[in-house]
Amino acid sequence: MKLFIDSANLEHIREMADLGILAGVTTNPSLMAKEGKDVTSVLREIASLVDGPISGEVISLKADEMVEEGRHIAALHPNMVVKIPMIPEGIKAVKQLTEEGIRTNVTLVFTLSQALLACNAGATYISPFVGRLDDIQFDGIGLIEEIRDMIDVFGFNAEIISASIRNTKHIQDSIRAGAHIATVPYEILKKAFNHPLTDSGLKAFLEDHQKAFGK
Ligand code: E4P
């Protein structure tokens, strides 16, 4: 499973990219708003930091306007992917952008039927929101499993981006459920590195080395 970072913060993206773990980036309007910078420049900057799919989200609600926005986003860099909300006008826009050879990421997916609609319109990526489903006591990871089965059985080309990741267990469960990608916030990516046994093990190794060989 590939790892994306779910962020529009350039320092955070740079830090994780430097560690060599990132295959792509997803943004959304809320993440962009948090940074308070020009969206187009931020997307360009991100594309210079990470060599992989970068999702930039449209804010229009009409298909033709989404397509216009999508063309603008796609023209920013060859790695750009247009993120489109899972609404009828969005699905119409996905179909059009797909015909133009522009990659799409259908976001705010909460059911198997929504994923089916996105697949049929030709979506490149589908983003089920695991954490937000868990919040309302639905089975977010279960949805990932169902979508993966559907993609495999019917031979759709879409890849699943496990989104709205809230903890490191969501990352691990996404692997088991068959997500192709997980898009993970910075703080949770950092946590994924840690284990107390790694720290105590390393300390003991270095102390043993020091005792035997000195500095
Ligand atoms: C997906 O691409 C979204 O940006 C994201 O994962 C939203 O998750 P949230 O529930 O943490 O806002």
PDB file of C-alpha atoms and ligand atoms in Angstrom:
ATOM      1  CA  MET A   1       0.000   0.000   0.000  1.00  0.00           C
ATOM      2  CA  LYS A   2       1.335   3.401  -0.975  1.00  0.00           C
ATOM      3  CA  LEU A   3       1.377   6.331   1.444  1.00  0.00           C
ATOM      4  CA  PHE A   4       0.187   9.821   0.598  1.00  0.00           C
ATOM      5  CA  ILE A   5       0.175  12.748   2.993  1.00  0.00           C
ATOM      6  CA  ASP A   6      -3.175  14.492   3.534  1.00  0.00           C
ATOM      7  CA  SER A   7      -1.929  18.048   3.949  1.00  0.00           C
ATOM      8  CA  ALA A   8      -1.405  21.428   2.338  1.00  0.00           C
ATOM      9  CA  ASN A   9       1.355  22.400   4.779  1.00  0.00           C
ATOM     10  CA  LEU A  10       4.572  22.742   2.787  1.00  0.00           C
ATOM     11  CA  GLU A  11       6.920  22.175   5.755  1.00  0.00           C
ATOM     12  CA  HIS A  12       5.102  19.015   6.761  1.00  0.00           C
ATOM     13  CA  ILE A  13       5.045  17.729   3.185  1.00  0.00           C
ATOM     14  CA  ARG A  14       8.755  18.522   2.717  1.00  0.00           C
ATOM     15  CA  GLU A  15       9.682  16.779   5.978  1.00  0.00           C
ATOM     16  CA  MET A  16       7.849  13.573   5.062  1.00  0.00           C
ATOM     17  CA  ALA A  17       9.023  13.668   1.435  1.00  0.00           C
ATOM     18  CA  ASP A  18      12.628  13.951   2.683  1.00  0.00           C
ATOM     19  CA  LEU A  19      12.137  10.726   4.642  1.00  0.00           C
ATOM     20  CA  GLY A  20      11.388   8.986   1.358  1.00  0.00           C
ATOM     21  CA  ILE A  21       8.014   7.588   2.337  1.00  0.00           C
ATOM     22  CA  LEU A  22       5.616   9.626   0.200  1.00  0.00           C
ATOM     23  CA  ALA A  23       4.106   8.477  -3.092  1.00  0.00           C
ATOM     24  CA  GLY A  24       1.664  11.386  -3.374  1.00  0.00           C
ATOM     25  CA  VAL A  25      -0.330  14.150  -1.679  1.00  0.00           C
ATOM     26  CA  THR A  26      -4.009  14.913  -1.172  1.00  0.00           C
ATOM     27  CA  THR A  27      -5.382  18.327  -0.284  1.00  0.00           C
ATOM     28  CA  ASN A  28      -8.894  19.607   0.286  1.00  0.00           C
ATOM     29  CA  PRO A  29     -10.434  23.087   0.657  1.00  0.00           C
ATOM     30  CA  SER A  30     -10.322  22.915   4.478  1.00  0.00           C
ATOM     31  CA  LEU A  31      -6.620  21.997   4.489  1.00  0.00           C
ATOM     32  CA  MET A  32      -5.928  24.821   2.005  1.00  0.00           C
ATOM     33  CA  ALA A  33      -7.913  27.288   4.136  1.00  0.00           C
ATOM     34  CA  LYS A  34      -5.821  26.351   7.171  1.00  0.00           C
ATOM     35  CA  GLU A  35      -2.658  27.457   5.342  1.00  0.00           C
ATOM     36  CA  GLY A  36      -4.265  30.721   4.142  1.00  0.00           C
ATOM     37  CA  LYS A  37      -2.073  30.923   1.005  1.00  0.00           C
ATOM     38  CA  ASP A  38      -2.829  31.144  -2.706  1.00  0.00           C
ATOM     39  CA  VAL A  39      -4.151  27.696  -3.655  1.00  0.00           C
ATOM     40  CA  THR A  40      -2.572  27.564  -7.108  1.00  0.00           C
ATOM     41  CA  SER A  41       0.890  28.451  -5.765  1.00  0.00           C
ATOM     42  CA  VAL A  42       0.571  25.882  -2.972  1.00  0.00           C
ATOM     43  CA  LEU A  43      -0.340  23.138  -5.466  1.00  0.00           C
ATOM     44  CA  ARG A  44       2.637  24.101  -7.664  1.00  0.00           C
ATOM     45  CA  GLU A  45       4.962  24.040  -4.641  1.00  0.00           C
ATOM     46  CA  ILE A  46       3.649  20.643  -3.547  1.00  0.00           C
ATOM     47  CA  ALA A  47       4.250  19.266  -7.028  1.00  0.00           C
ATOM     48  CA  SER A  48       7.868  20.409  -6.770  1.00  0.00           C
ATOM     49  CA  LEU A  49       8.291  18.546  -3.459  1.00  0.00           C
ATOM     50  CA  VAL A  50       6.677  15.174  -4.224  1.00  0.00           C
ATOM     51  CA  ASP A  51       6.973  13.213  -7.450  1.00  0.00           C
ATOM     52  CA  GLY A  52       3.591  11.467  -7.468  1.00  0.00           C
ATOM     53  CA  PRO A  53      -0.115  12.155  -7.800  1.00  0.00           C
ATOM     54  CA  ILE A  54      -1.143  15.463  -6.164  1.00  0.00           C
ATOM     55  CA  SER A  55      -4.874  15.933  -5.620  1.00  0.00           C
ATOM     56  CA  GLY A  56      -6.236  19.478  -5.851  1.00  0.00           C
ATOM     57  CA  GLU A  57      -9.939  19.831  -5.120  1.00  0.00           C
ATOM     58  CA  VAL A  58     -12.519  21.807  -7.103  1.00  0.00           C
ATOM     59  CA  ILE A  59     -14.893  24.118  -5.263  1.00  0.00           C
ATOM     60  CA  SER A  60     -17.598  24.500  -7.939  1.00  0.00           C
ATOM     61  CA  LEU A  61     -20.855  22.579  -7.716  1.00  0.00           C
ATOM     62  CA  LYS A  62     -21.847  22.543 -11.400  1.00  0.00           C
ATOM     63  CA  ALA A  63     -20.309  19.962 -13.727  1.00  0.00           C
ATOM     64  CA  ASP A  64     -19.194  22.409 -16.413  1.00  0.00           C
ATOM     65  CA  GLU A  65     -17.568  24.672 -13.814  1.00  0.00           C
ATOM     66  CA  MET A  66     -15.883  21.691 -12.156  1.00  0.00           C
ATOM     67  CA  VAL A  67     -14.522  20.668 -15.558  1.00  0.00           C
ATOM     68  CA  GLU A  68     -13.141  24.190 -16.123  1.00  0.00           C
ATOM     69  CA  GLU A  69     -11.541  24.189 -12.673  1.00  0.00           C
ATOM     70  CA  GLY A  70     -10.272  20.666 -13.265  1.00  0.00           C
ATOM     71  CA  ARG A  71      -8.579  21.666 -16.513  1.00  0.00           C
ATOM     72  CA  HIS A  72      -6.869  24.543 -14.685  1.00  0.00           C
ATOM     73  CA  ILE A  73      -5.677  22.235 -11.881  1.00  0.00           C
ATOM     74  CA  ALA A  74      -4.478  19.580 -14.343  1.00  0.00           C
ATOM     75  CA  ALA A  75      -2.523  22.178 -16.328  1.00  0.00           C
ATOM     76  CA  LEU A  76      -0.462  23.150 -13.253  1.00  0.00           C
ATOM     77  CA  HIS A  77       1.750  20.056 -13.396  1.00  0.00           C
ATOM     78  CA  PRO A  78       1.681  16.599 -15.065  1.00  0.00           C
ATOM     79  CA  ASN A  79       1.231  14.970 -11.625  1.00  0.00           C
ATOM     80  CA  MET A  80      -1.964  16.843 -10.788  1.00  0.00           C
ATOM     81  CA  VAL A  81      -5.146  14.898 -10.081  1.00  0.00           C
ATOM     82  CA  VAL A  82      -8.514  16.650  -9.905  1.00  0.00           C
ATOM     83  CA  LYS A  83     -10.424  15.920  -6.720  1.00  0.00           C
ATOM     84  CA  ILE A  84     -14.176  15.969  -7.257  1.00  0.00           C
ATOM     85  CA  PRO A  85     -16.959  15.583  -4.674  1.00  0.00           C
ATOM     86  CA  MET A  86     -19.270  12.559  -4.889  1.00  0.00           C
ATOM     87  CA  ILE A  87     -22.406  14.355  -6.142  1.00  0.00           C
ATOM     88  CA  PRO A  88     -24.258  13.855  -9.455  1.00  0.00           C
ATOM     89  CA  GLU A  89     -22.677  16.959 -11.029  1.00  0.00           C
ATOM     90  CA  GLY A  90     -19.307  15.740  -9.796  1.00  0.00           C
ATOM     91  CA  ILE A  91     -19.737  12.349 -11.412  1.00  0.00           C
ATOM     92  CA  LYS A  92     -20.708  14.058 -14.675  1.00  0.00           C
ATOM     93  CA  ALA A  93     -17.504  16.109 -14.442  1.00  0.00           C
ATOM     94  CA  VAL A  94     -15.451  12.958 -13.761  1.00  0.00           C
ATOM     95  CA  LYS A  95     -16.778  11.397 -16.964  1.00  0.00           C
ATOM     96  CA  GLN A  96     -15.845  14.495 -18.993  1.00  0.00           C
ATOM     97  CA  LEU A  97     -12.388  14.918 -17.427  1.00  0.00           C
ATOM     98  CA  THR A  98     -11.669  11.201 -17.901  1.00  0.00           C
ATOM     99  CA  GLU A  99     -12.503  11.537 -21.617  1.00  0.00           C
ATOM    100  CA  GLU A 100     -10.000  14.402 -21.771  1.00  0.00           C
ATOM    101  CA  GLY A 101      -7.311  12.194 -20.212  1.00  0.00           C
ATOM    102  CA  ILE A 102      -7.357  14.081 -16.890  1.00  0.00           C
ATOM    103  CA  ARG A 103      -7.054  11.960 -13.742  1.00  0.00           C
ATOM    104  CA  THR A 104      -9.688  12.298 -11.017  1.00  0.00           C
ATOM    105  CA  ASN A 105     -10.063  11.469  -7.332  1.00  0.00           C
ATOM    106  CA  VAL A 106     -13.689  11.130  -6.210  1.00  0.00           C
ATOM    107  CA  THR A 107     -13.894  12.334  -2.631  1.00  0.00           C
ATOM    108  CA  LEU A 108     -16.449  12.156   0.195  1.00  0.00           C
ATOM    109  CA  VAL A 109     -17.334   8.531  -0.599  1.00  0.00           C
ATOM    110  CA  PHE A 110     -19.315   6.843   2.173  1.00  0.00           C
ATOM    111  CA  THR A 111     -21.089   3.863   0.522  1.00  0.00           C
ATOM    112  CA  LEU A 112     -20.385   1.023  -1.880  1.00  0.00           C
ATOM    113  CA  SER A 113     -22.963   2.365  -4.350  1.00  0.00           C
ATOM    114  CA  GLN A 114     -21.231   5.750  -4.415  1.00  0.00           C
ATOM    115  CA  ALA A 115     -17.966   3.949  -5.164  1.00  0.00           C
ATOM    116  CA  LEU A 116     -19.690   2.004  -7.961  1.00  0.00           C
ATOM    117  CA  LEU A 117     -20.946   5.236  -9.552  1.00  0.00           C
ATOM    118  CA  ALA A 118     -17.468   6.753  -9.387  1.00  0.00           C
ATOM    119  CA  CYS A 119     -15.917   3.624 -10.951  1.00  0.00           C
ATOM    120  CA  ASN A 120     -18.458   3.645 -13.765  1.00  0.00           C
ATOM    121  CA  ALA A 121     -17.713   7.292 -14.565  1.00  0.00           C
ATOM    122  CA  GLY A 122     -14.024   6.378 -14.929  1.00  0.00           C
ATOM    123  CA  ALA A 123     -12.566   7.744 -11.682  1.00  0.00           C
ATOM    124  CA  THR A 124      -8.829   7.146 -11.302  1.00  0.00           C
ATOM    125  CA  TYR A 125      -9.029   7.211  -7.497  1.00  0.00           C
ATOM    126  CA  ILE A 126     -11.850   6.783  -4.992  1.00  0.00           C
ATOM    127  CA  SER A 127     -11.542   8.201  -1.488  1.00  0.00           C
ATOM    128  CA  PRO A 128     -13.740   6.535   1.158  1.00  0.00           C
ATOM    129  CA  PHE A 129     -13.629   8.488   4.442  1.00  0.00           C
ATOM    130  CA  VAL A 130     -12.834   5.865   7.071  1.00  0.00           C
ATOM    131  CA  GLY A 131     -12.646   8.126  10.142  1.00  0.00           C
ATOM    132  CA  ARG A 132     -15.814  10.063   9.418  1.00  0.00           C
ATOM    133  CA  LEU A 133     -17.720   6.780   8.994  1.00  0.00           C
ATOM    134  CA  ASP A 134     -16.333   5.467  12.275  1.00  0.00           C
ATOM    135  CA  ASP A 135     -17.459   8.752  13.894  1.00  0.00           C
ATOM    136  CA  ILE A 136     -21.080   7.924  13.108  1.00  0.00           C
ATOM    137  CA  GLN A 137     -20.623   4.292  14.157  1.00  0.00           C
ATOM    138  CA  PHE A 138     -20.374   2.823  10.655  1.00  0.00           C
ATOM    139  CA  ASP A 139     -17.576   0.484   9.636  1.00  0.00           C
ATOM    140  CA  GLY A 140     -15.106   2.602   7.655  1.00  0.00           C
ATOM    141  CA  ILE A 141     -12.588  -0.182   7.131  1.00  0.00           C
ATOM    142  CA  GLY A 142     -15.409  -2.563   6.172  1.00  0.00           C
ATOM    143  CA  LEU A 143     -16.288  -0.179   3.337  1.00  0.00           C
ATOM    144  CA  ILE A 144     -12.692  -0.305   2.057  1.00  0.00           C
ATOM    145  CA  GLU A 145     -12.922  -4.120   1.971  1.00  0.00           C
ATOM    146  CA  GLU A 146     -16.205  -4.018   0.044  1.00  0.00           C
ATOM    147  CA  ILE A 147     -14.898  -1.520  -2.510  1.00  0.00           C
ATOM    148  CA  ARG A 148     -11.736  -3.571  -3.041  1.00  0.00           C
ATOM    149  CA  ASP A 149     -13.798  -6.708  -3.665  1.00  0.00           C
ATOM    150  CA  MET A 150     -15.978  -4.842  -6.153  1.00  0.00           C
ATOM    151  CA  ILE A 151     -12.961  -3.458  -8.031  1.00  0.00           C
ATOM    152  CA  ASP A 152     -11.370  -6.904  -8.241  1.00  0.00           C
ATOM    153  CA  VAL A 153     -14.543  -8.793  -9.217  1.00  0.00           C
ATOM    154  CA  PHE A 154     -15.597  -6.357 -11.946  1.00  0.00           C
ATOM    155  CA  GLY A 155     -12.126  -5.332 -13.124  1.00  0.00           C
ATOM    156  CA  PHE A 156     -12.497  -1.574 -12.550  1.00  0.00           C
ATOM    157  CA  ASN A 157      -9.327   0.483 -12.927  1.00  0.00           C
ATOM    158  CA  ALA A 158      -9.897   2.789  -9.942  1.00  0.00           C
ATOM    159  CA  GLU A 159      -7.541   2.715  -6.973  1.00  0.00           C
ATOM    160  CA  ILE A 160      -8.795   3.137  -3.417  1.00  0.00           C
ATOM    161  CA  ILE A 161      -7.339   5.947  -1.324  1.00  0.00           C
ATOM    162  CA  SER A 162      -8.190   5.211   2.290  1.00  0.00           C
ATOM    163  CA  ALA A 163      -8.951   8.722   3.611  1.00  0.00           C
ATOM    164  CA  SER A 164      -9.943  10.455   6.834  1.00  0.00           C
ATOM    165  CA  ILE A 165      -7.318   8.428   8.694  1.00  0.00           C
ATOM    166  CA  ARG A 166      -7.421   9.179  12.405  1.00  0.00           C
ATOM    167  CA  ASN A 167      -4.841   6.815  13.932  1.00  0.00           C
ATOM    168  CA  THR A 168      -2.098   4.347  13.068  1.00  0.00           C
ATOM    169  CA  LYS A 169      -4.518   1.436  13.432  1.00  0.00           C
ATOM    170  CA  HIS A 170      -6.482   2.877  10.518  1.00  0.00           C
ATOM    171  CA  ILE A 171      -3.274   2.655   8.443  1.00  0.00           C
ATOM    172  CA  GLN A 172      -2.725  -0.988   9.372  1.00  0.00           C
ATOM    173  CA  ASP A 173      -6.370  -1.909   8.873  1.00  0.00           C
ATOM    174  CA  SER A 174      -6.355  -0.190   5.467  1.00  0.00           C
ATOM    175  CA  ILE A 175      -3.514  -2.498   4.383  1.00  0.00           C
ATOM    176  CA  ARG A 176      -5.472  -5.579   5.462  1.00  0.00           C
ATOM    177  CA  ALA A 177      -8.652  -4.293   3.818  1.00  0.00           C
ATOM    178  CA  GLY A 178      -6.890  -3.939   0.448  1.00  0.00           C
ATOM    179  CA  ALA A 179      -6.619  -0.155   0.033  1.00  0.00           C
ATOM    180  CA  HIS A 180      -4.131   0.692  -2.709  1.00  0.00           C
ATOM    181  CA  ILE A 181      -3.178   3.911  -0.930  1.00  0.00           C
ATOM    182  CA  ALA A 182      -3.723   5.551   2.462  1.00  0.00           C
ATOM    183  CA  THR A 183      -3.631   9.327   2.715  1.00  0.00           C
ATOM    184  CA  VAL A 184      -2.450  10.158   6.192  1.00  0.00           C
ATOM    185  CA  PRO A 185      -2.221  13.421   8.182  1.00  0.00           C
ATOM    186  CA  TYR A 186       1.281  14.553   9.211  1.00  0.00           C
ATOM    187  CA  GLU A 187       0.861  13.863  12.959  1.00  0.00           C
ATOM    188  CA  ILE A 188      -0.258  10.296  12.327  1.00  0.00           C
ATOM    189  CA  LEU A 189       2.553   9.643   9.850  1.00  0.00           C
ATOM    190  CA  LYS A 190       4.978  10.749  12.571  1.00  0.00           C
ATOM    191  CA  LYS A 191       3.349   8.431  15.105  1.00  0.00           C
ATOM    192  CA  ALA A 192       3.607   5.498  12.676  1.00  0.00           C
ATOM    193  CA  PHE A 193       7.411   5.582  13.094  1.00  0.00           C
ATOM    194  CA  ASN A 194       7.288   4.999  16.830  1.00  0.00           C
ATOM    195  CA  HIS A 195       7.380   1.994  19.106  1.00  0.00           C
ATOM    196  CA  PRO A 196       8.748   1.919  22.688  1.00  0.00           C
ATOM    197  CA  LEU A 197      10.536  -1.378  21.958  1.00  0.00           C
ATOM    198  CA  THR A 198      12.342   0.275  19.037  1.00  0.00           C
ATOM    199  CA  ASP A 199      13.565   3.015  21.397  1.00  0.00           C
ATOM    200  CA  SER A 200      14.581   0.693  24.250  1.00  0.00           C
ATOM    201  CA  GLY A 201      16.149  -1.791  21.789  1.00  0.00           C
ATOM    202  CA  LEU A 202      18.248   0.901  20.139  1.00  0.00           C
ATOM    203  CA  LYS A 203      19.317   2.293  23.527  1.00  0.00           C
ATOM    204  CA  ALA A 204      20.477  -1.180  24.636  1.00  0.00           C
ATOM    205  CA  PHE A 205      22.382  -1.809  21.369  1.00  0.00           C
ATOM    206  CA  LEU A 206      24.251   1.490  21.683  1.00  0.00           C
ATOM    207  CA  GLU A 207      25.011   0.946  25.384  1.00  0.00           C
ATOM    208  CA  ASP A 208      26.366  -2.556  24.671  1.00  0.00           C
ATOM    209  CA  HIS A 209      28.530  -1.173  21.871  1.00  0.00           C
ATOM    210  CA  GLN A 210      29.831   1.582  24.139  1.00  0.00           C
ATOM    211  CA  LYS A 211      30.627  -0.888  26.958  1.00  0.00           C
ATOM    212  CA  ALA A 212      32.518  -3.220  24.632  1.00  0.00           C
ATOM    213  CA  PHE A 213      34.343  -0.754  22.374  1.00  0.00           C
ATOM    214  CA  GLY A 214      34.121   2.669  24.047  1.00  0.00           C
ATOM    215  CA  LYS A 215      33.146   5.720  21.972  1.00  0.00           C
TER     216      LYS A 215
HETATM  217  C1  E4P B   1      -9.223  13.040   1.730  1.00  0.00           C
HETATM  218  O1  E4P B   1      -8.541  13.149   0.734  1.00  0.00           O
HETATM  219  C2  E4P B   1      -9.526  14.129   2.675  1.00  0.00           C
HETATM  220  O2  E4P B   1      -8.655  15.209   2.469  1.00  0.00           O
HETATM  221  C3  E4P B   1      -9.348  13.766   4.119  1.00  0.00           C
HETATM  222  O3  E4P B   1      -8.788  12.530   4.334  1.00  0.00           O
HETATM  223  C4  E4P B   1     -10.413  14.272   5.012  1.00  0.00           C
HETATM  224  O4  E4P B   1     -10.322  13.702   6.274  1.00  0.00           O
HETATM  225  P1  E4P B   1     -10.820  14.366   7.638  1.00  0.00           P
HETATM  226  O5  E4P B   1     -12.002  13.573   8.082  1.00  0.00           O
HETATM  227  O6  E4P B   1      -9.651  14.200   8.552  1.00  0.00           O
HETATM  228  O7  E4P B   1     -11.128  15.796   7.350  1.00  0.00           O
END
